mmCIF file of C-alpha atoms in Angstrom:
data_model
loop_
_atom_site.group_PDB
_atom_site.id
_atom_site.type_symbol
_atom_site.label_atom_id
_atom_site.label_comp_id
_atom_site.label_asym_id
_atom_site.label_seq_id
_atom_site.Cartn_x
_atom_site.Cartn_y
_atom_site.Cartn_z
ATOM 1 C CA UNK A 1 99.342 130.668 119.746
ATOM 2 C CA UNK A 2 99.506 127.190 121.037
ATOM 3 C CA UNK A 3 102.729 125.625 120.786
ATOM 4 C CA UNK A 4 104.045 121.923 120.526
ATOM 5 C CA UNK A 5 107.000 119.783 120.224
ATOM 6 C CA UNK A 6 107.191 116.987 118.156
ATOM 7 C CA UNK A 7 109.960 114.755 116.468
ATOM 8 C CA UNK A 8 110.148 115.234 111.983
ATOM 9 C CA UNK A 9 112.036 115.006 109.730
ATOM 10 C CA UNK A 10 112.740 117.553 107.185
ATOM 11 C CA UNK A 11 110.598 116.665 103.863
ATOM 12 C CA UNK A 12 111.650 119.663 102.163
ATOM 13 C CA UNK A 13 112.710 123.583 102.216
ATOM 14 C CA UNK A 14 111.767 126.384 100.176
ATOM 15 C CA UNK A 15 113.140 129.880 100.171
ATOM 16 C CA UNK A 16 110.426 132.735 101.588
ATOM 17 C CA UNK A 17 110.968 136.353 101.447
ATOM 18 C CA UNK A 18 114.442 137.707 102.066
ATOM 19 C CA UNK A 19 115.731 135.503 104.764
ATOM 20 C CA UNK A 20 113.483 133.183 105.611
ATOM 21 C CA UNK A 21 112.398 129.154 104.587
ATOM 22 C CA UNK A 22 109.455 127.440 104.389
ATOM 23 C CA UNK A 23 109.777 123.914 105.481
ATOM 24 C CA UNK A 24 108.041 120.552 105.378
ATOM 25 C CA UNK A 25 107.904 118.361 107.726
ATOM 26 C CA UNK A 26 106.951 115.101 108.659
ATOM 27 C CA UNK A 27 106.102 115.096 111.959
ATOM 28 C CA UNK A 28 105.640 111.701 114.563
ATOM 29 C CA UNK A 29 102.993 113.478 116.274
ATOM 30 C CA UNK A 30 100.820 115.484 113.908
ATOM 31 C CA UNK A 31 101.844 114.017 110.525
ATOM 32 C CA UNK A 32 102.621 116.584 108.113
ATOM 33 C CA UNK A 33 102.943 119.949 108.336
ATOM 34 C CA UNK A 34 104.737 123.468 106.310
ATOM 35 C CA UNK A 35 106.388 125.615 108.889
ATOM 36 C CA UNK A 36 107.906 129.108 108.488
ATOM 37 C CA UNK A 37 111.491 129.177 109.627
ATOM 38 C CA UNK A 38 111.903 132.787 109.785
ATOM 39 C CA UNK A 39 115.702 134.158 109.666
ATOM 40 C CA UNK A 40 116.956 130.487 108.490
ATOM 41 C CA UNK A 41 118.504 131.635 105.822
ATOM 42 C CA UNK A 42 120.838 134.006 107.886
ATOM 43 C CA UNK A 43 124.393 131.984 108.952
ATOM 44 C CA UNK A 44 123.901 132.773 112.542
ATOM 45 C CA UNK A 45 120.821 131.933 113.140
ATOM 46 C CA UNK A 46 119.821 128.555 114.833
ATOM 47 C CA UNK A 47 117.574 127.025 112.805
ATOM 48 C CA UNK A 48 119.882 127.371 109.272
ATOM 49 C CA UNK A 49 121.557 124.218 109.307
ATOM 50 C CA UNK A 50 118.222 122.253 108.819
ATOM 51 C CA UNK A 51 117.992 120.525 105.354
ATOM 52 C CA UNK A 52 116.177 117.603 103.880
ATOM 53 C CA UNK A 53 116.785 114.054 105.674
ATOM 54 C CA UNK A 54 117.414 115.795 109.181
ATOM 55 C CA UNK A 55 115.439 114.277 112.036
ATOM 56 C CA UNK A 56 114.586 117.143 114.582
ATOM 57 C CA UNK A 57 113.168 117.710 117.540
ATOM 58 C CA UNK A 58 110.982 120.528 116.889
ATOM 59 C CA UNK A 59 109.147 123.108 118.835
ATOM 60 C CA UNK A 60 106.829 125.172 117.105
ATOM 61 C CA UNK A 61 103.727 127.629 117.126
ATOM 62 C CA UNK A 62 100.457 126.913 115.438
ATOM 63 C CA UNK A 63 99.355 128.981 112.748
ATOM 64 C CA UNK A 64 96.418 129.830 110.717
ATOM 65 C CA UNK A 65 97.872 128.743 107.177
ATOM 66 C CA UNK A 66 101.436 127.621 108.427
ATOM 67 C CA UNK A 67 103.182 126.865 111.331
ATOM 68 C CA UNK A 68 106.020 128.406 113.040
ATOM 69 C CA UNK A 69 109.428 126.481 113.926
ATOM 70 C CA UNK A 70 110.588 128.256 116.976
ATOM 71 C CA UNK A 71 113.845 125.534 117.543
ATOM 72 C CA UNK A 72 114.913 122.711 116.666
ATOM 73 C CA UNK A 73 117.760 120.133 117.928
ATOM 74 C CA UNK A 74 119.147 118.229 115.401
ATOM 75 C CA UNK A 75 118.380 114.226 116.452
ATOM 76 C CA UNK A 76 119.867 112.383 113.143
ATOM 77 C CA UNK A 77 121.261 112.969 109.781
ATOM 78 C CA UNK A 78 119.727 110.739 106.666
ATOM 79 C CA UNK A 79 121.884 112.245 104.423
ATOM 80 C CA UNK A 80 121.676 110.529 101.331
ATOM 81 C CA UNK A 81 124.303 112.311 99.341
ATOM 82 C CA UNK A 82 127.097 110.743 101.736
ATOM 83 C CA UNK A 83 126.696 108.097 99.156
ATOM 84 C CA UNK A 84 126.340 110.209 96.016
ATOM 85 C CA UNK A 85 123.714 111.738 93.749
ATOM 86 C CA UNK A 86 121.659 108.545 93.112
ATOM 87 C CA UNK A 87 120.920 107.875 96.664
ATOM 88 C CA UNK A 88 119.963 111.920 96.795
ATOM 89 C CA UNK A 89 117.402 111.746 93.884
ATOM 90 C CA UNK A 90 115.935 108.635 95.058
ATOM 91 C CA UNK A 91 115.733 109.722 98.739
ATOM 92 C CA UNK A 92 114.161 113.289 97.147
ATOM 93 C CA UNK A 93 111.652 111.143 95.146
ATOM 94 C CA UNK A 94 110.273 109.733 98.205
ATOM 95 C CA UNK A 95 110.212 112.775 100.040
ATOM 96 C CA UNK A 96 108.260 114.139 97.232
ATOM 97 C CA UNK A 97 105.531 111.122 97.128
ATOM 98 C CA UNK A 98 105.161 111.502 100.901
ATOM 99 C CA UNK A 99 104.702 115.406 100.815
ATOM 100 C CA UNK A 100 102.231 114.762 98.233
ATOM 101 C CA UNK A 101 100.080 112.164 98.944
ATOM 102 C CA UNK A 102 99.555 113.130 102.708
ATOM 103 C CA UNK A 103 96.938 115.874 103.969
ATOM 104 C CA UNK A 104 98.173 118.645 107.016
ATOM 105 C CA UNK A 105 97.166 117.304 110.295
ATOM 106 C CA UNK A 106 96.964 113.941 110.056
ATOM 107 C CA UNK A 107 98.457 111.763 112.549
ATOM 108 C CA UNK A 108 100.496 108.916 111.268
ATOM 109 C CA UNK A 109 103.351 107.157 113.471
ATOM 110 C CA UNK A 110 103.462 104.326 111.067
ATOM 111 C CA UNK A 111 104.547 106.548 108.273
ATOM 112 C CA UNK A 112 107.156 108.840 110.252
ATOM 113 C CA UNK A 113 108.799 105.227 111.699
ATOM 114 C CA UNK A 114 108.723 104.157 107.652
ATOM 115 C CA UNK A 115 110.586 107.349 106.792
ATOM 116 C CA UNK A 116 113.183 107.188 109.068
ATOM 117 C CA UNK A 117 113.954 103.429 107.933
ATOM 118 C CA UNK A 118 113.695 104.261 104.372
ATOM 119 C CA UNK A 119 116.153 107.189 104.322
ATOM 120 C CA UNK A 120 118.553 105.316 106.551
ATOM 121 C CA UNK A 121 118.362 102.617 103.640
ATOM 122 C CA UNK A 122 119.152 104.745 101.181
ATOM 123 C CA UNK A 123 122.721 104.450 101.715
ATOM 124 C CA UNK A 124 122.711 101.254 102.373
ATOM 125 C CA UNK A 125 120.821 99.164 99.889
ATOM 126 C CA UNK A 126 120.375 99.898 96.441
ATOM 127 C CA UNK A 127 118.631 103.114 96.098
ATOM 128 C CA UNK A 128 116.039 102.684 93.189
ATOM 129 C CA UNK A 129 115.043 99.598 94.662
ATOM 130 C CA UNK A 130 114.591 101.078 98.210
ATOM 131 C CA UNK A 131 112.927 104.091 96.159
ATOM 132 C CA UNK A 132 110.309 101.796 94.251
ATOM 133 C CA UNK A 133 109.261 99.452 97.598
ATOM 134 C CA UNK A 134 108.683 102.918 99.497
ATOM 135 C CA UNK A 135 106.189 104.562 96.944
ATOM 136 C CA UNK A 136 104.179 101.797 97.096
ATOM 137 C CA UNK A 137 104.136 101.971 100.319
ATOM 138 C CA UNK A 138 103.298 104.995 100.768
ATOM 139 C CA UNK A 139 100.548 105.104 98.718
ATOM 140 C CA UNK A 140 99.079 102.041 100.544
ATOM 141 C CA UNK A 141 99.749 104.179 104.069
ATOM 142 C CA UNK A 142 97.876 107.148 102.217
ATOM 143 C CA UNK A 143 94.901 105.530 101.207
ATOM 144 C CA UNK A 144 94.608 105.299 97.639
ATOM 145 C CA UNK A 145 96.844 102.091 96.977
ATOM 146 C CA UNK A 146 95.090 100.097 93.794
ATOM 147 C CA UNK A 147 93.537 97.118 93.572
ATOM 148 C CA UNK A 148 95.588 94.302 93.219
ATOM 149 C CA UNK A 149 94.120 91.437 95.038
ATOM 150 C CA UNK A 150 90.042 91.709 92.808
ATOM 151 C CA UNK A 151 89.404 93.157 90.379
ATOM 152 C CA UNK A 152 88.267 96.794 90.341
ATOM 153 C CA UNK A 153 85.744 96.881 88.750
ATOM 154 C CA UNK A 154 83.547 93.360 88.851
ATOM 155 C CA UNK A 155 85.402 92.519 92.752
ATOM 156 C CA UNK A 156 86.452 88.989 91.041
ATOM 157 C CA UNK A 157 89.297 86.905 92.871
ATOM 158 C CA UNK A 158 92.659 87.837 90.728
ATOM 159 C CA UNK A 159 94.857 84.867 89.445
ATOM 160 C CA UNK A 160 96.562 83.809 86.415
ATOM 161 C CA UNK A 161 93.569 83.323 84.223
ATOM 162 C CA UNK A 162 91.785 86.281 84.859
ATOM 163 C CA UNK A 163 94.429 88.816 84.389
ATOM 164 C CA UNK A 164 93.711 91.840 82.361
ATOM 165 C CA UNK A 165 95.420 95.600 82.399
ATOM 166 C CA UNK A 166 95.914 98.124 85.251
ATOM 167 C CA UNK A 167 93.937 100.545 84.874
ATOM 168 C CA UNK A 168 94.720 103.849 86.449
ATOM 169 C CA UNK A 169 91.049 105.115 86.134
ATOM 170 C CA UNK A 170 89.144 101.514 87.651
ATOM 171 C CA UNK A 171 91.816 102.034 90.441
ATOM 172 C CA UNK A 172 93.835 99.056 90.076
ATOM 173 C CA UNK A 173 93.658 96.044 88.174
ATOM 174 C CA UNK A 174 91.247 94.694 86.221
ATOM 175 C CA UNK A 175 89.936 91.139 85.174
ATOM 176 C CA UNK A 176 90.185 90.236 81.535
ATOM 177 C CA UNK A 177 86.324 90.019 81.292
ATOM 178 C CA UNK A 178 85.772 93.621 82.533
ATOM 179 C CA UNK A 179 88.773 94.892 80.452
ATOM 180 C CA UNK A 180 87.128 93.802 77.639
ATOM 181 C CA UNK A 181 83.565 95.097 78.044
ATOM 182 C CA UNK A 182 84.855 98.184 79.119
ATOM 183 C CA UNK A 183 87.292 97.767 75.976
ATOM 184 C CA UNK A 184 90.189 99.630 78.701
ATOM 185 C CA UNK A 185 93.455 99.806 77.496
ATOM 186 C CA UNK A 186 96.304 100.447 80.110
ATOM 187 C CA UNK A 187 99.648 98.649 81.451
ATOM 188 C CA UNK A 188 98.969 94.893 80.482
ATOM 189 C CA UNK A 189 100.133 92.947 83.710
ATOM 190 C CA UNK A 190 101.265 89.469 84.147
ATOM 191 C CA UNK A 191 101.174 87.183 87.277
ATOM 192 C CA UNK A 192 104.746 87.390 88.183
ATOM 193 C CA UNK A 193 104.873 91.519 88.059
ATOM 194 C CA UNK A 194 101.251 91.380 89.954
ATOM 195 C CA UNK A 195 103.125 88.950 92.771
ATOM 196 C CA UNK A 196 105.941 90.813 92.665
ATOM 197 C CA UNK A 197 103.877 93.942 93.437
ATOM 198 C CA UNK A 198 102.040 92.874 96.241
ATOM 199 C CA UNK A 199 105.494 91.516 98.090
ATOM 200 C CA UNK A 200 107.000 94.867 97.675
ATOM 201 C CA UNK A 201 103.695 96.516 99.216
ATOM 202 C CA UNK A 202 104.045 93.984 101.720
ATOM 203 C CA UNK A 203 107.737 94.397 102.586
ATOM 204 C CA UNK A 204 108.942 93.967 105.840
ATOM 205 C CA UNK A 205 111.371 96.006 106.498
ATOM 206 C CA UNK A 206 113.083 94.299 109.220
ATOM 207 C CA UNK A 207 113.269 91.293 107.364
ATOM 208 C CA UNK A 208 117.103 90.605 106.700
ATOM 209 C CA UNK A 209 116.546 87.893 103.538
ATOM 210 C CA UNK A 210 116.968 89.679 100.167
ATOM 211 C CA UNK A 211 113.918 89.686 97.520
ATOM 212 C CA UNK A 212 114.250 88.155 94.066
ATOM 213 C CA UNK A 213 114.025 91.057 92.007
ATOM 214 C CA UNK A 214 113.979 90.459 88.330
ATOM 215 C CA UNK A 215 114.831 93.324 86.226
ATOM 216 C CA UNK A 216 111.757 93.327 84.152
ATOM 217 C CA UNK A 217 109.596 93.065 87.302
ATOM 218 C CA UNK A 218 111.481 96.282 88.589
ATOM 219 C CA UNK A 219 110.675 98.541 85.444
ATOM 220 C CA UNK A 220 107.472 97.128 85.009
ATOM 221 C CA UNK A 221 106.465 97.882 89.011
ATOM 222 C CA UNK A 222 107.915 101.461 88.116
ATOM 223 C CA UNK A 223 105.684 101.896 85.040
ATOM 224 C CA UNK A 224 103.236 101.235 87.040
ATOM 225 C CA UNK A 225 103.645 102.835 89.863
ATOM 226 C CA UNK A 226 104.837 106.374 88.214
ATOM 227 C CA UNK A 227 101.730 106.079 85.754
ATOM 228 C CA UNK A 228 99.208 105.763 88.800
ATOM 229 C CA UNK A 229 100.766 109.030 90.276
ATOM 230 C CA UNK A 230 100.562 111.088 87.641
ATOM 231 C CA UNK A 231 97.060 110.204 87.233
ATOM 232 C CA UNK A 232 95.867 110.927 91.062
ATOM 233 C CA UNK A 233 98.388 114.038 90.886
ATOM 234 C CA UNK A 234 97.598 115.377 87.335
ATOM 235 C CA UNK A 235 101.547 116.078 87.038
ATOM 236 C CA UNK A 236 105.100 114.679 86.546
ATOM 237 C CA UNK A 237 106.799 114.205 89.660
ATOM 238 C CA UNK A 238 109.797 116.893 89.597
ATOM 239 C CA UNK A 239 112.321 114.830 90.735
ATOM 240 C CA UNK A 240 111.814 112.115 88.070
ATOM 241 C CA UNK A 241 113.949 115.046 85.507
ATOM 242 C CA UNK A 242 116.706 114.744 87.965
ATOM 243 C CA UNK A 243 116.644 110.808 88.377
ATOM 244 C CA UNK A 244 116.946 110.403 84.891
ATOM 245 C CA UNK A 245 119.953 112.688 84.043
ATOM 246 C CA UNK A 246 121.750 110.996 86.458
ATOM 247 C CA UNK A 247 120.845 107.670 85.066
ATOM 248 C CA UNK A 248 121.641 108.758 81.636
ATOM 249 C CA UNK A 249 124.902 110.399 82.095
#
C-alpha cells in the first residue's frame, strides 16, 4: 500500500467496530478523504486524542474504500467549544457542508487554507455570521454555487427591475419575466439581500473592515442558503437540530 503524508484537519469522527474510528479529513494535499484509525478509541494509543477542529500532520496508507491513518502529530487546535456551544454547532455546521459537498480525491488547497481561517474565526467573530459567509463559500469552491449575477434560466443581466425568486430547481435566481412564464414560486429576493449575497460569497477574509450586516439580510441569506442545500442534498443538515436548541434555550 502506498503511503503519504499530508496536513488535515479533522472534519469529523465516527465510532467503527470495538475500538476503532473512522475519520474525515480534509486534507491540503488530496482534499478529502475517510480514514480508519484503528485502536483510537483505546486511551493509550497514539492516535486517540484526535477530534474535530485538530490540524494534523498525517501519515497514512491508501486503501481500496478507505484510508488508513498510521500517525499523526497534532499541528493546531480550532477548538470551537473554548468559546462555548454556539461557536461548536456553528463550527460543526461547516464541517458538515464541507464533508458534504466535496468528492474523495480531489485536490483543493484553496479550501483546506479557507478551513483553517474559518475555524480559527469561530472564536473570534460572531459565529453564525462566520457560519453563513463560509457555506456560501463553500458551495462556490464546490461547484454548484447559484446564479446570482443572470438569470438562470433566460442568462439576462440581474438588477433591480428584473428581480424575480430564487429558485432552487433553475439553480439560482431568476428574472421576473422567466418567473412568470415558468409561473415558479420560491424565496422572493430583493436587491439589497441579492447584494448582500454576492459580498458574503465574495468575502475576503483578510480584510480587517467589518460588513454591514442587516438582520433581515442575515436570515434571509440563511433561508436561502439552507433551502438550496437541502435541495442538492435531499436532506436536513443534522447539525441544524442542534443549532436551534441552543438558540432556543
Amino acid at each position: 500500500m502506498n503511503r503519504y503524508k499530508t496536513a488535515a484537519i479533522v472534519l469529523a469522527s465516527v465510532n467503527f467496530g470495538d475500538a476503532d474510528r473512522i475519520l474525515t479529513l480534509f486534507t491540503e494535499n488530496r482534499g478529502k478523504v475517510r480514514a480508519t484509525a484503528f485502536g483510537s478509541r483505546r486511551p493509550k494509543n497514539s492516535l486517540s486524542a484526535l477530534m474535530p477542529f485538530y490540524e494534523i500532520e498525517a501519515e497514512l496508507s491508501e486503501g481500496t474504500n478507505l484510508d488508513t491513518l498510521r500517525q499523526a502529530n497534532i499541528i493546531n487546535v480550532f477548538d470551537p467549544l473554548e468559546a462555548g456551544l454556539l461557536p461548536f454547532a456553528y463550527g460543526s455546521f461547516v464541517a458538515e457542508t464541507a464533508e458534504e459537498f466535496f468528492a474523495e480525491n480531489q485536490p483543493d488547497e484553496e479550501v483546506f487554507a479557507l478551513l483553517k481561517i474559518v475555524f480559527s474565526a469561530l472564536k473570534q467573530k460572531n459565529p453564525r455570521v462566520v457560519a453563513l459567509i463560509a457555506a456560501w463559500q463553500l458551495i462556490y469552491y464546490a461547484g454548484v454555487g447559484p446564479a446570482l449575477l443572470t438569470c438562470a434560466s433566460c442568462g439576462a443581466e440581474l438588477g433591480q427591475n428584473r428581480l424575480g425568486v430564487f429558485d432552487n430547481k433553475s439553480g439560482g435566481i431568476l428574472c421576473r419575466k422567466c418567473a412568470a412564464d415558468n409561473e415558479t414560486t420560491g424565496e422572493e429576493i430583493s436587491e439589497t439581500l441579492r447584494q448582500f449575497i454576492i459580498t458574503i460569497r465574495d468575502f475576503n477574509w483578510q480584510n480587517k473592515e467589518p460588513i454591514l450586516m442587516r438582520r433581515n439580510e442575515i436570515l434571509g441569506a440563511e433561508r436561502i442558503i439552507l433551502s438550496y442545500m437541502r435541495f442538492l442534498t435531499g436532506k436536513e443538515p443534522r447539525t441544524l437540530k442542534f443549532i436551534r436548541e441552543l438558540n432556543n434555550a
